[in-house]
C-alpha positions as a printed Julia matrix, in Angstrom:
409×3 Matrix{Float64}:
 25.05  33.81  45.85
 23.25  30.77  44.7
 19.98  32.64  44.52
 21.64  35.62  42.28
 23.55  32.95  39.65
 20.51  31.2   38.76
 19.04  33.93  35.77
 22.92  33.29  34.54
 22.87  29.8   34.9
 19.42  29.62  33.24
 20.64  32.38  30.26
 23.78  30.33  29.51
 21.51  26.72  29.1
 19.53  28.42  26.3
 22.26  29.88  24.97
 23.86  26.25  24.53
 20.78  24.36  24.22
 20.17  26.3   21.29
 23.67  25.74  19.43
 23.58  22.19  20.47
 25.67  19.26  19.02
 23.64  16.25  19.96
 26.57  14.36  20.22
 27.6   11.61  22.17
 30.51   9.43  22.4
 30.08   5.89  23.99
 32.23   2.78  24.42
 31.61  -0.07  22.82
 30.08  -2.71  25.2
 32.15  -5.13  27.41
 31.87  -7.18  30.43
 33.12  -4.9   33.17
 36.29  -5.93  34.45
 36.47  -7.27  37.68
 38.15  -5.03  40.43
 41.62  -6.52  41.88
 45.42  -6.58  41.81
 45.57  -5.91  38.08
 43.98  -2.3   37.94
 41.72  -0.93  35.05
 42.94   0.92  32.61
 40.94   4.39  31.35
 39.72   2.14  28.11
 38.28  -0.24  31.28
 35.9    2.79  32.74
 35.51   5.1   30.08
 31.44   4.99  29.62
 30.59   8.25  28.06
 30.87  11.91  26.9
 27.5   13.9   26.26
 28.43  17.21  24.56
 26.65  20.47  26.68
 28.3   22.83  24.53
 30.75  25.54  23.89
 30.52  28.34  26.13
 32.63  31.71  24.79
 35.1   32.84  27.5
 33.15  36.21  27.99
 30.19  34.31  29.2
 32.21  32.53  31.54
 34.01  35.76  32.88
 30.19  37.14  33.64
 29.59  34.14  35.46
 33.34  34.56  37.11
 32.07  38.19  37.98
 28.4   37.21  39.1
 30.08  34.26  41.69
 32.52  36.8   43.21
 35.4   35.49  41.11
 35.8   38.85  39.05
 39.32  39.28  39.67
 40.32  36.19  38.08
 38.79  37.46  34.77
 42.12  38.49  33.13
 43.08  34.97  33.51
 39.99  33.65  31.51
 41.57  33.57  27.63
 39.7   30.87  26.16
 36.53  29.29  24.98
 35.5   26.21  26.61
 33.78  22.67  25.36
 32.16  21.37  28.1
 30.7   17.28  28.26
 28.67  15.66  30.86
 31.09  12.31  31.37
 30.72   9.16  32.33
 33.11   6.2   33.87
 33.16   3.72  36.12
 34.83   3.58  39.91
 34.92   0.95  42.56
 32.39   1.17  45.55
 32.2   -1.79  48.19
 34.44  -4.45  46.06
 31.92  -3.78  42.47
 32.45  -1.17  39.43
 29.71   1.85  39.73
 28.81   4.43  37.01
 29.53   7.83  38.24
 30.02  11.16  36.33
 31.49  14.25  36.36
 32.58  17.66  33.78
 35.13  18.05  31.01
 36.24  21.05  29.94
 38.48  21.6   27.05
 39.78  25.08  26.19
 40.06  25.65  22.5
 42.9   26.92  19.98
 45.46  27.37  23.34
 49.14  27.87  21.86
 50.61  24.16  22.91
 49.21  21.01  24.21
 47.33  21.94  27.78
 47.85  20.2   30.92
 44.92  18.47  32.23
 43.78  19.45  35.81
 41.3   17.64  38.5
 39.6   19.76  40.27
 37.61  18.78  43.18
 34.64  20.73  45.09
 33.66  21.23  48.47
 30.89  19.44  49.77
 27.3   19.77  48.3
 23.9   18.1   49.63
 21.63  18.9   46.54
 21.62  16.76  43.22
 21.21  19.84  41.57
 24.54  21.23  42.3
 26.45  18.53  41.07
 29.06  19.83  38.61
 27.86  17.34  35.94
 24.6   19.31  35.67
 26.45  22.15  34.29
 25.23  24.76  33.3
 22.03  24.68  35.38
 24.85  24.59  38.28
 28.04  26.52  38.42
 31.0   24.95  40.83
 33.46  27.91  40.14
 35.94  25.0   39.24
 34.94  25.42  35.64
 37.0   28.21  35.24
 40.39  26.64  35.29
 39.55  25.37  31.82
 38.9   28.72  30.27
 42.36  29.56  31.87
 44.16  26.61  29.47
 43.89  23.32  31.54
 41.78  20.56  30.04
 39.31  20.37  33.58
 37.92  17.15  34.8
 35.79  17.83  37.78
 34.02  14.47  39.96
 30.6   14.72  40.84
 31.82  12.39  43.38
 30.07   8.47  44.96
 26.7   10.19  45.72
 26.15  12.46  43.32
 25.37  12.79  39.57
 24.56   9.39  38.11
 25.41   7.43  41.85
 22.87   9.14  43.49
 21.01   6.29  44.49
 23.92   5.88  46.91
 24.45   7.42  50.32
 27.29   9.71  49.33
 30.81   8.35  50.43
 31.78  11.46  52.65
 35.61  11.42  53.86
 36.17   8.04  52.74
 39.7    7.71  51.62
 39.53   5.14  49.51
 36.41   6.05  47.29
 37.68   9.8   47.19
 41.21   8.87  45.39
 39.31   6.41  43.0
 36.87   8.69  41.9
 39.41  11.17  41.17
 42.25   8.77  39.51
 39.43   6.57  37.66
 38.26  10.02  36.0
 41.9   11.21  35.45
 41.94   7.71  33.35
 39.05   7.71  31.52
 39.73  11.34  30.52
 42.87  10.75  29.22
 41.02   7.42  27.13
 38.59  10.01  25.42
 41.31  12.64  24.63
 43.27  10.36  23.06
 40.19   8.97  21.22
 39.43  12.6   19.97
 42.93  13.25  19.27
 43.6   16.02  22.03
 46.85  16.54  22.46
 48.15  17.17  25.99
 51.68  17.74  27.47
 52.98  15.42  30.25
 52.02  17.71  33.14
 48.84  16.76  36.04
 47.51  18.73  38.63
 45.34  18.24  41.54
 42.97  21.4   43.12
 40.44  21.31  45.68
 38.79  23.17  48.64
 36.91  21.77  51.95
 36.03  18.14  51.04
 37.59  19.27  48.01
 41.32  19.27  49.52
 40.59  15.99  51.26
 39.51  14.46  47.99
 42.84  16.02  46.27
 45.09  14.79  49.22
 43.39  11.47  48.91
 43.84  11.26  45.04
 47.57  12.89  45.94
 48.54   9.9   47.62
 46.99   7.05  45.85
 49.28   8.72  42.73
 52.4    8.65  44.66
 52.02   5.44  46.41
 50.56   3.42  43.43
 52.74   2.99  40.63
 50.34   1.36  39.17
 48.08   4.17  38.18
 50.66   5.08  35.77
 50.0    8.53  36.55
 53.03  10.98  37.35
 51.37  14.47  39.46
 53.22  17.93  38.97
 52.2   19.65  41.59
 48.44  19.58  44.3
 47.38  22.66  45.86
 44.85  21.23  48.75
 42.32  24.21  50.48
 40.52  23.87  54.21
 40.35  19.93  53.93
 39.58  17.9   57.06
 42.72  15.9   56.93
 43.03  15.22  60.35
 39.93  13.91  61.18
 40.59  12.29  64.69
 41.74  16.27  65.57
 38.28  17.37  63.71
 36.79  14.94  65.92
 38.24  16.3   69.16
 37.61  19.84  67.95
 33.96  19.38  67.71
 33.47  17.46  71.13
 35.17  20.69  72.54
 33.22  23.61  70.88
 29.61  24.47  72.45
 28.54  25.25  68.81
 29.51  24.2   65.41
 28.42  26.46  62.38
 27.45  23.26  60.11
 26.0   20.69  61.82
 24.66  19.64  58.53
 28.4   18.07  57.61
 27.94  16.23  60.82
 25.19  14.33  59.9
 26.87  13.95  56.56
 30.18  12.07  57.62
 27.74   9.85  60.44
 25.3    8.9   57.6
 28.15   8.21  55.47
 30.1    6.27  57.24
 27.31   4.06  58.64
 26.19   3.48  55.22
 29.86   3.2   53.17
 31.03   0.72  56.13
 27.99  -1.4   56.51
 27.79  -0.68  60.32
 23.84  -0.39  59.76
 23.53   1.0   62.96
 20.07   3.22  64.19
 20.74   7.13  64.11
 19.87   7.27  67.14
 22.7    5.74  68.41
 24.22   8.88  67.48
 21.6   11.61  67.43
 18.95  13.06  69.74
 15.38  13.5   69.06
 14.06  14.84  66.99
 17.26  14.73  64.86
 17.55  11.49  64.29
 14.2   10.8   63.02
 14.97  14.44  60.4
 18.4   13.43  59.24
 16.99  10.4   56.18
 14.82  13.15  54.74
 17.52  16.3   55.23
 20.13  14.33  53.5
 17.77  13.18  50.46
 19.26  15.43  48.48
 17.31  18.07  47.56
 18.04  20.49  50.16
 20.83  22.78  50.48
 23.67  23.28  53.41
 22.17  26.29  54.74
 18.09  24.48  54.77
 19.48  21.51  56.44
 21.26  23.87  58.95
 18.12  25.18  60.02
 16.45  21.6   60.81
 19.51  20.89  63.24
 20.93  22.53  66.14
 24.19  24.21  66.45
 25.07  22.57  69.91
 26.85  19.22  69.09
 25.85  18.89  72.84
 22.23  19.24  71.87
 22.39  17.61  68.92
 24.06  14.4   69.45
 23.16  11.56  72.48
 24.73  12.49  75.63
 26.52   8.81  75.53
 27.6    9.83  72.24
 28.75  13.17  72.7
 30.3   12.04  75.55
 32.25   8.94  73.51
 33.9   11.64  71.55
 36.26  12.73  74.67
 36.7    9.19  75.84
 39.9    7.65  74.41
 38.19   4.58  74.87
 34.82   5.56  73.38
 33.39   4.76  69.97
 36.52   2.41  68.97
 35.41   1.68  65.4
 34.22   5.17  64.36
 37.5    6.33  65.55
 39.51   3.86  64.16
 38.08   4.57  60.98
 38.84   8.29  61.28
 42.46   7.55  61.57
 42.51   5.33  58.51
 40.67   7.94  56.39
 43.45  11.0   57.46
 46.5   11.09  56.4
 48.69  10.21  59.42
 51.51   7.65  57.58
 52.49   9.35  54.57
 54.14  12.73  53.19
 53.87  14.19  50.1
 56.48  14.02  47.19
 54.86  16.24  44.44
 54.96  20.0   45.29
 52.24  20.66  47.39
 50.11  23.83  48.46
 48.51  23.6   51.56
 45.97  26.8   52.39
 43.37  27.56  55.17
 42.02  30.73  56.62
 42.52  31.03  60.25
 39.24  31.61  61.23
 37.48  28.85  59.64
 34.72  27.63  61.56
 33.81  24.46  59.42
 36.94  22.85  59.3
 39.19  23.99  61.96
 42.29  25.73  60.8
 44.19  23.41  63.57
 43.42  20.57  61.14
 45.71  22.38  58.57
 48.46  23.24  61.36
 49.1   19.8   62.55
 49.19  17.77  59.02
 51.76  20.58  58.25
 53.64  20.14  60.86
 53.63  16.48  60.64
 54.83  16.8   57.16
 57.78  18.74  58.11
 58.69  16.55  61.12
 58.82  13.69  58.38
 61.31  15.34  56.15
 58.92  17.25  52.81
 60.72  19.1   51.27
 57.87  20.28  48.27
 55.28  20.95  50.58
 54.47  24.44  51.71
 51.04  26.03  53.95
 49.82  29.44  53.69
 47.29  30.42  56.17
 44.88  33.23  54.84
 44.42  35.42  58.05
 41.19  36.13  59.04
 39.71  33.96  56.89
 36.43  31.93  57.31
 35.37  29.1   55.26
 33.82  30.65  52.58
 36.06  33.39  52.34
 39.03  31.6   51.99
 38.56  29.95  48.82
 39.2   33.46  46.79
 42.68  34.23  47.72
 43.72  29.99  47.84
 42.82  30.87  44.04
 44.59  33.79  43.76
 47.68  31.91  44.79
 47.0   28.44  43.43
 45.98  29.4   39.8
 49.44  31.9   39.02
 51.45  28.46  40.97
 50.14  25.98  38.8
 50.66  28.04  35.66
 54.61  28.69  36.34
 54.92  24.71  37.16
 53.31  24.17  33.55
 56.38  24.48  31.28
């Protein structure tokens, strides 16, 4: 798919290359503000908005069509202005630059809502949704269908790649999420674009982590100031300690590559500094610095690792993952990055297909089910039979874009 966007991708940058509006909208330099109990306001982390350009809804229903999202062309009515942005988010205690995409869709009938959408996980720089168009997330799309569409590169990507990306860390996912939601709504309201009251939260695979994550930093933190509609969360690895157990009971796993990922991750976000071989076997180990440097793609980092988590990580290891008493901090960790203490109180979408083998459908069945046992009432799961990870993102849409649209009165 990747391979057949590209002459699109590169088509669409000339087009708006050519037409052009070297503009760029910057905030006037401060000190930043210091992170603590008072929390900063969108003026606080607002950096900048580069114009990319207006791209006519036909050109985004070819690249709808070319990505396998064809059906959802009917639902693509407007013309979008797209900006590279940039705002700051907190990382280990200190304010970091990060960046993400804006769409606005022009001359809708009435204000527009304004959306977050976050993406599953990505390894190269390139495909960060700030480098749009050279890159296409799919996720652009919900602008040409009315919502004004912020979309976070995420802590990793973009313009904080020099850091190891934050992968299923609770805390950094809901910031980068609710610091962009703030910012955005700064620049609007600088460029005098109206919006009505409503917010909504979409994502798939780390995607619908990151929106349950955001979800619940909303409704637990008044101070935000932010008041969500309605989250419709796809294939997300919410319980991780059941991920965990899942992948210590397999004898293969499709995508080793998010593996490495979440180790790397959370050795680096956490500070535990400790050797990767600790976790890994030869010659893993010594691969996984150069696989994860960010220039390779799921499916080329795949092919570097092994398919056998019993091949792949240290038999002590591997072994630690079945042990309630094994690897105490990494699965301490895990419980304090899923969402094990809280229930939703916005309506909430939850959808997986049953036959995902990246994140295991079970994940999905058990946070539901803990939900209910807690008393939500707004929260609702629809599995997608048969579906694998990749194919289940299509009909999650199919569902979660007509959803949103009726809650958007």
């Amino acid at each position: 798919m990747q391979n057949n966007l590209r002459p699109f991708r590169w088509l669409l940058l000339i087009l708006l290359v050519a037409s052009l509006d070297s503009c760029q909208f910057l905030h006037p330099d401060r000190e930043d503000p210091q992170p603590g109990p008072m929390l900063p306001t969108g003026k606080d982390l607002f950096v900048s908005a580069n114009l990319v350009g207006t791209v006519p809804k036909v050109q985004l229903q070819a690249l709808a069509a070319n990505a396998g999202y064809g059906a959802f062309a009917p639902q693509l009515k407007y013309d979008v202005t797209f900006y590279k942005f940039l705002y700051k988010t907190t990382y280990q205690g200190r304010f970091i630059q990060v960046s993400g995409l804006l769409g606005i869709p022009l001359n809708t009938p009435a204000p527009p809502a304004l959306l977050s959408a976050q993406h599953g996980t990505m390894f190269r720089q390139a495909d960060a949704p700030s480098n749009f168009p050279a890159t296409f997330s799919g996720f652009e799309l919900f602008a040409s269908a009315g919502f004004v569409t912020v979309i976070p590169d995420y802590i990793g990507l973009g313009a904080s790649q020099n850091v190891v990306q934050a992968f299923y860390d609770k805390e950094t996912s809901a910031s980068t999420v609710v610091d962009m939601i703030k910012s955005a709504q700064y620049f609007l309201q600088l460029q005098k674009v109206a919006l009505n009251k409503n917010l909504f939260l979409v994502g798939y695979s780390e995607g619908g982590y990151v929106t349950m994550a955001a979800q619940q930093a909303i409704e637990t933190v008044p101070q935000h100031k932010l008041t969500l509609t309605a989250a419709a969360e796809g294939a997300g690895g919410y319980d991780l300690p059941g991920m965990l157990t899942g992948i210590a009971t397999v004898p293969t796993y499709a995508n080793p590559a998010f593996l490495a990922l979440i180790l790397q991750g959370y050795n680096t976000t956490y500070s535990w500094n400790r050797p990767l071989t600790d976790f890994f076997q030869a010659p893993y180990a010594a691969k996984v610095p150069a696989l994860l440097d960010g220039t390779k793609d799921r499916e080329q980092i795949n092919a570097e690792l092994t398919t056998s988590p019993a091949a792949l990580f240290t038999p002590t290891f591997y072994a630690n993952l079945s042990n309630p008493s094994g690897e105490p901090v990494l699965k301490k960790q895990l419980e304090q990055n899923s969402f094990l203490n809280w229930v939703p109180k916005s309506p909430t979408r939850l959808y997986h297909g049953t036959n995902d083998e990246s994140v295991f459908f079970q994940t999905s069945v058990t946070t539901f089910a803990r939900f209910q046992a807690a008393g939500a009432t707004n929260v609702a799961f629809f599995p997608i039979p048969g579906g694998t990870h990749q194919s289940s993102i299509g009909p999650m849409m199919g569902d979660a874009l007509p959803w949103l649209q009726s809650l958007d009165k």
